[in-house]
Tab-separated table of C-alpha atoms in Angstrom:
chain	number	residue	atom	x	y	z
A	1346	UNK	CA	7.654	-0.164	14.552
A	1347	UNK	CA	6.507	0.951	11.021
A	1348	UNK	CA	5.292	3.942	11.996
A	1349	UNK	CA	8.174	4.929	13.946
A	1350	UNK	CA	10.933	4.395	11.077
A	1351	UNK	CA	8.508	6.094	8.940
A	1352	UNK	CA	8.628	9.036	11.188
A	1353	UNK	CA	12.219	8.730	11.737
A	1354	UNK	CA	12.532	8.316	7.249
A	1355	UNK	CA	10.179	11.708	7.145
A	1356	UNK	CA	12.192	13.901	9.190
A	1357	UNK	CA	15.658	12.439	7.700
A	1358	UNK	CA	13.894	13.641	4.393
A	1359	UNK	CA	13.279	17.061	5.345
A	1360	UNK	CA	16.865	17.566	6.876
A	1361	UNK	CA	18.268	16.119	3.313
A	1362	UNK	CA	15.873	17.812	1.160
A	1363	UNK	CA	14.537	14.322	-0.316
A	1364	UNK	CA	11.734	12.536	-0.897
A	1365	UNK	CA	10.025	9.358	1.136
A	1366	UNK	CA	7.950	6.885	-0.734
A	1367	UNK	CA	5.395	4.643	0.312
A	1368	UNK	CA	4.354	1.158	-1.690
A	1369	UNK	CA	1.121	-0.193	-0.441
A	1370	UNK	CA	0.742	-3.691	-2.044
A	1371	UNK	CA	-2.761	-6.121	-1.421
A	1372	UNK	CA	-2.728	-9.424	-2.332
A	1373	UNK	CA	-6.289	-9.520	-4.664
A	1374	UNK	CA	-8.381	-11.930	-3.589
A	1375	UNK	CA	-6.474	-13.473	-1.288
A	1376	UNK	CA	-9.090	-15.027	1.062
A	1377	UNK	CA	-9.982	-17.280	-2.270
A	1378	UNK	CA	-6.373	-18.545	-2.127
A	1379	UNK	CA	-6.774	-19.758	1.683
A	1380	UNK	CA	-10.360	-21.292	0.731
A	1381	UNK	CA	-9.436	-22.732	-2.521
A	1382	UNK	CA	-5.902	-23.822	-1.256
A	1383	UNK	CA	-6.329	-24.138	2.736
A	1384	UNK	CA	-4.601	-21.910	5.383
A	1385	UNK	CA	-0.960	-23.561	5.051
A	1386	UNK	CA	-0.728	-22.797	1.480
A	1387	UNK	CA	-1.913	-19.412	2.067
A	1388	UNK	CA	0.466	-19.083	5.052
A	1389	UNK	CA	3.452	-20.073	2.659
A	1390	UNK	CA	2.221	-17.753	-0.196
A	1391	UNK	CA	2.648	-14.912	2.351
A	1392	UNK	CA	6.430	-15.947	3.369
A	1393	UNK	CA	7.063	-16.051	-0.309
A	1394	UNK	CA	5.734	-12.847	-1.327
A	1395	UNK	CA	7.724	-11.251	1.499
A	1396	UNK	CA	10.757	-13.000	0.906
A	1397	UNK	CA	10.477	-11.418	-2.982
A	1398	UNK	CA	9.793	-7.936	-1.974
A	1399	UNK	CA	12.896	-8.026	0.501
A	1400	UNK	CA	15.100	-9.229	-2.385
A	1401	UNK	CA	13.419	-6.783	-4.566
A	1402	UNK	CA	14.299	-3.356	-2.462
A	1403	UNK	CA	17.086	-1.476	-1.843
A	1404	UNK	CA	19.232	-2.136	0.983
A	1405	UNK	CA	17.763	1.716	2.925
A	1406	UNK	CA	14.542	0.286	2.042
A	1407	UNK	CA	11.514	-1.338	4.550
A	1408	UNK	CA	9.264	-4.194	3.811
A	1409	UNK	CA	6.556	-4.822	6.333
A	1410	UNK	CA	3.684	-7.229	6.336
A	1411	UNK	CA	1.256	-4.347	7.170
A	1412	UNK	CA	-2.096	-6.753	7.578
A	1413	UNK	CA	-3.347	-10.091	6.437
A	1414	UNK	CA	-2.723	-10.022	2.949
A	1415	UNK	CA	-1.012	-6.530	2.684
A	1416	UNK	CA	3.058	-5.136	2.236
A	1417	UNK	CA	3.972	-1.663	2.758
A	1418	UNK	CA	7.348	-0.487	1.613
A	1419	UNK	CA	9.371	2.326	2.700
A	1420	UNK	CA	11.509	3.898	0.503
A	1421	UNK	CA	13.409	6.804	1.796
A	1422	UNK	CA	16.054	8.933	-0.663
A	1423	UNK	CA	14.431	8.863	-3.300
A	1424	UNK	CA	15.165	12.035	-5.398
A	1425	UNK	CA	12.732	11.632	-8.153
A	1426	UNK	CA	9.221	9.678	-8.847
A	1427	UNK	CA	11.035	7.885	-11.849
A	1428	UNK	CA	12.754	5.843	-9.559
A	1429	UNK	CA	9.670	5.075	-7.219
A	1430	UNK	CA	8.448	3.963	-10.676
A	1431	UNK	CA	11.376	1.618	-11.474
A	1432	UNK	CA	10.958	0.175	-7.560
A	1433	UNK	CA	7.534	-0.375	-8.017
A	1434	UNK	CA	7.081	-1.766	-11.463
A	1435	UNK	CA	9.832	-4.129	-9.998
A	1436	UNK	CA	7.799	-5.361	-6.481
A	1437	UNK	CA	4.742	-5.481	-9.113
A	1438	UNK	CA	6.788	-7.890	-11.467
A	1439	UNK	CA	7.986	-9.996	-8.419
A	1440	UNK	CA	4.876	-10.749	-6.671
A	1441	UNK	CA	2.838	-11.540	-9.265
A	1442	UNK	CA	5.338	-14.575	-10.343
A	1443	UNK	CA	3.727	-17.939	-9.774
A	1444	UNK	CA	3.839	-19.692	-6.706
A	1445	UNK	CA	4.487	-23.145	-5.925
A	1446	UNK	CA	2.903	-24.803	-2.602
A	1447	UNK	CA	3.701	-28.958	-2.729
A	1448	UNK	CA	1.825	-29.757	-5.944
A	1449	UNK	CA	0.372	-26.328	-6.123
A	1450	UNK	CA	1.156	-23.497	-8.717
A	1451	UNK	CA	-0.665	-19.778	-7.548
A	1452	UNK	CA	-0.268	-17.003	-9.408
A	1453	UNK	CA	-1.010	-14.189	-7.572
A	1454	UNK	CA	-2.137	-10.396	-8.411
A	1455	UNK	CA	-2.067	-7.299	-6.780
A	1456	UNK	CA	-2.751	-4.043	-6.399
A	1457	UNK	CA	-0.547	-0.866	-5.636
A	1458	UNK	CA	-1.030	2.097	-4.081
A	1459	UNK	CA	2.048	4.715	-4.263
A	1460	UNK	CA	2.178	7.478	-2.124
A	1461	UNK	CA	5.246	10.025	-2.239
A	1462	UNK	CA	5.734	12.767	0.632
A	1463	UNK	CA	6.112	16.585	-0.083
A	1464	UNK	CA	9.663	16.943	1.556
A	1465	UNK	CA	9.023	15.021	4.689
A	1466	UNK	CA	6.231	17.239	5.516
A	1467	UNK	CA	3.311	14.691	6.127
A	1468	UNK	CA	2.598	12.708	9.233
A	1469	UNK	CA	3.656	8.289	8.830
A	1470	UNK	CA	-0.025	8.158	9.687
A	1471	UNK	CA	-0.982	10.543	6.314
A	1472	UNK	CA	1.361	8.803	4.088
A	1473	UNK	CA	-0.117	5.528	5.155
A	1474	UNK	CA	-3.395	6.495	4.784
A	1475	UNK	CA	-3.003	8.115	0.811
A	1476	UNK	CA	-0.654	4.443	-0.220
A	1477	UNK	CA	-3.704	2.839	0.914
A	1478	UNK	CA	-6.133	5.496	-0.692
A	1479	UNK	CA	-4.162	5.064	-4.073
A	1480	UNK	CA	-4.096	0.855	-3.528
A	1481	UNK	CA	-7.968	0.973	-3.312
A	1482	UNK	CA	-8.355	2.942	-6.369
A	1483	UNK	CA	-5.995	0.744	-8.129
A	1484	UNK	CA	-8.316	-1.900	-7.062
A	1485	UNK	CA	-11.584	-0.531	-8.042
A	1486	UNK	CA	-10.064	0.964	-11.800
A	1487	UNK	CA	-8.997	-2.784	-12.530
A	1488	UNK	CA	-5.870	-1.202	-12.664
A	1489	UNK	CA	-2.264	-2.410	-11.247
A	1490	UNK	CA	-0.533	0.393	-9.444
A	1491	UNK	CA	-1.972	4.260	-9.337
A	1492	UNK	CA	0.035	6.939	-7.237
A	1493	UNK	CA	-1.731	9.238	-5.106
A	1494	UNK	CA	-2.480	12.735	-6.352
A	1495	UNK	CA	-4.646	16.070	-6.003
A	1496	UNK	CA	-7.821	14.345	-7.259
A	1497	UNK	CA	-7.579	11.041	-5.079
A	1498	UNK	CA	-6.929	13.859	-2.043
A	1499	UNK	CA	-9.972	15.595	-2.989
A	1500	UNK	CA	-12.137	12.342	-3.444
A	1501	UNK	CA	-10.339	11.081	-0.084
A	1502	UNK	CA	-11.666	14.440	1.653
A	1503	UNK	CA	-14.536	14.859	0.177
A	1504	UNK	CA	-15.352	11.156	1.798
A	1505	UNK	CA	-14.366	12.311	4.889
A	1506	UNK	CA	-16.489	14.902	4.827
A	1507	UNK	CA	-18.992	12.608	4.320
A	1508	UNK	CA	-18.850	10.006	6.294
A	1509	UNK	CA	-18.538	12.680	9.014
A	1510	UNK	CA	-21.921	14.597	7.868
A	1511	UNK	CA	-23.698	11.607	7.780
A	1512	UNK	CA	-24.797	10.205	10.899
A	1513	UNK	CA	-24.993	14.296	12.086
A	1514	UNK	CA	-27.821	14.241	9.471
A	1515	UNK	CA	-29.583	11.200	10.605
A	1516	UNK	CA	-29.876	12.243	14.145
A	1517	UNK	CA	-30.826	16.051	12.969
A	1518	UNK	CA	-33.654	14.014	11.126
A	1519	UNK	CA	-32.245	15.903	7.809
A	1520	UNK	CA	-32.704	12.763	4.979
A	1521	UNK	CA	-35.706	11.957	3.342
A	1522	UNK	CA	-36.068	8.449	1.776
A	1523	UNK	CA	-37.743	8.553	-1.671
């Protein structure tokens, strides 16, 4: 279903002459919450955090639990980064807010990965793929949010590359272990 309103948000974009957003949010270490915590309170983090980023969006907008511990928001119309800035420092602001399970108080943190198409022109698939790209390098830089751009493309391809090179060079016999 994602994929298909992102589709359907792309080619609206192109007709319009806007731009599509994507917000790729991951709970950080969220697997400590559910051992630390249990399951349940984990469970009812989850239904909080999405309850916040629904409140949080505009009414065009989509909020979808994407995996375990991971949001992705559409935001079609937008006309300029600024305000996939405001959206996102917003969504950032929300879900880190404590939360309280029974007796409980977890304050969560996240990462964000921002990823804004070129006039509709990428694939849902693409877009999905850079959020998630610039949510990962949030991660690793200790950083909070970080919007895709030429160099994470480049890195992004040139790990590809690799990863596609690889086991071609293992079965040509072509690495030497030192």
């Amino acid at each position: 279903y994602l994929s298909e309103m992102l589709a359907y948000t792309l080619r609206q974009a192109q007709r319009e002459e806007t731009l599509t957003a994507v917000v790729f949010l991951d709970l950080d270490n969220f697997k400590d919450v559910n051992d630390s915590f249990g399951h349940r309170a984990g469970d009812e983090m989850l239904k909080q955090i999405a309850q916040r980023l629904a409140a949080e969006i505009r009414e065009q907008d989509i909020v979808a639990r994407f995996g375990g511990d991971e949001y992705v928001i559409v935001l079609p119309r937008v006309t300029d980064i600024d305000a996939v800035a405001d959206i996102a420092r917003r969504v950032l602001s929300t879900a880190r807010r404590t939360i309280q399970v029974d007796v409980m108080r977890i304050t969560p943190t996240v990462s964000v990965g921002i990823a804004v198409s070129d006039g509709g022109h990428e694939s849902p698939d693409a877009l999905l793929s850079y959020a998630d790209a610039a949510m990962y390098a949030a991660k690793q830089a200790g950083a909070e949010v970080r919007l895709f751009d030429d160099d994470l493309l480049t890195e992004s391809d040139e790990k590809r590359d690799l990863r596609r090179a690889l086991p071609l060079a293992i079965s040509d016999d072509e690495l030497v272990v030192h």
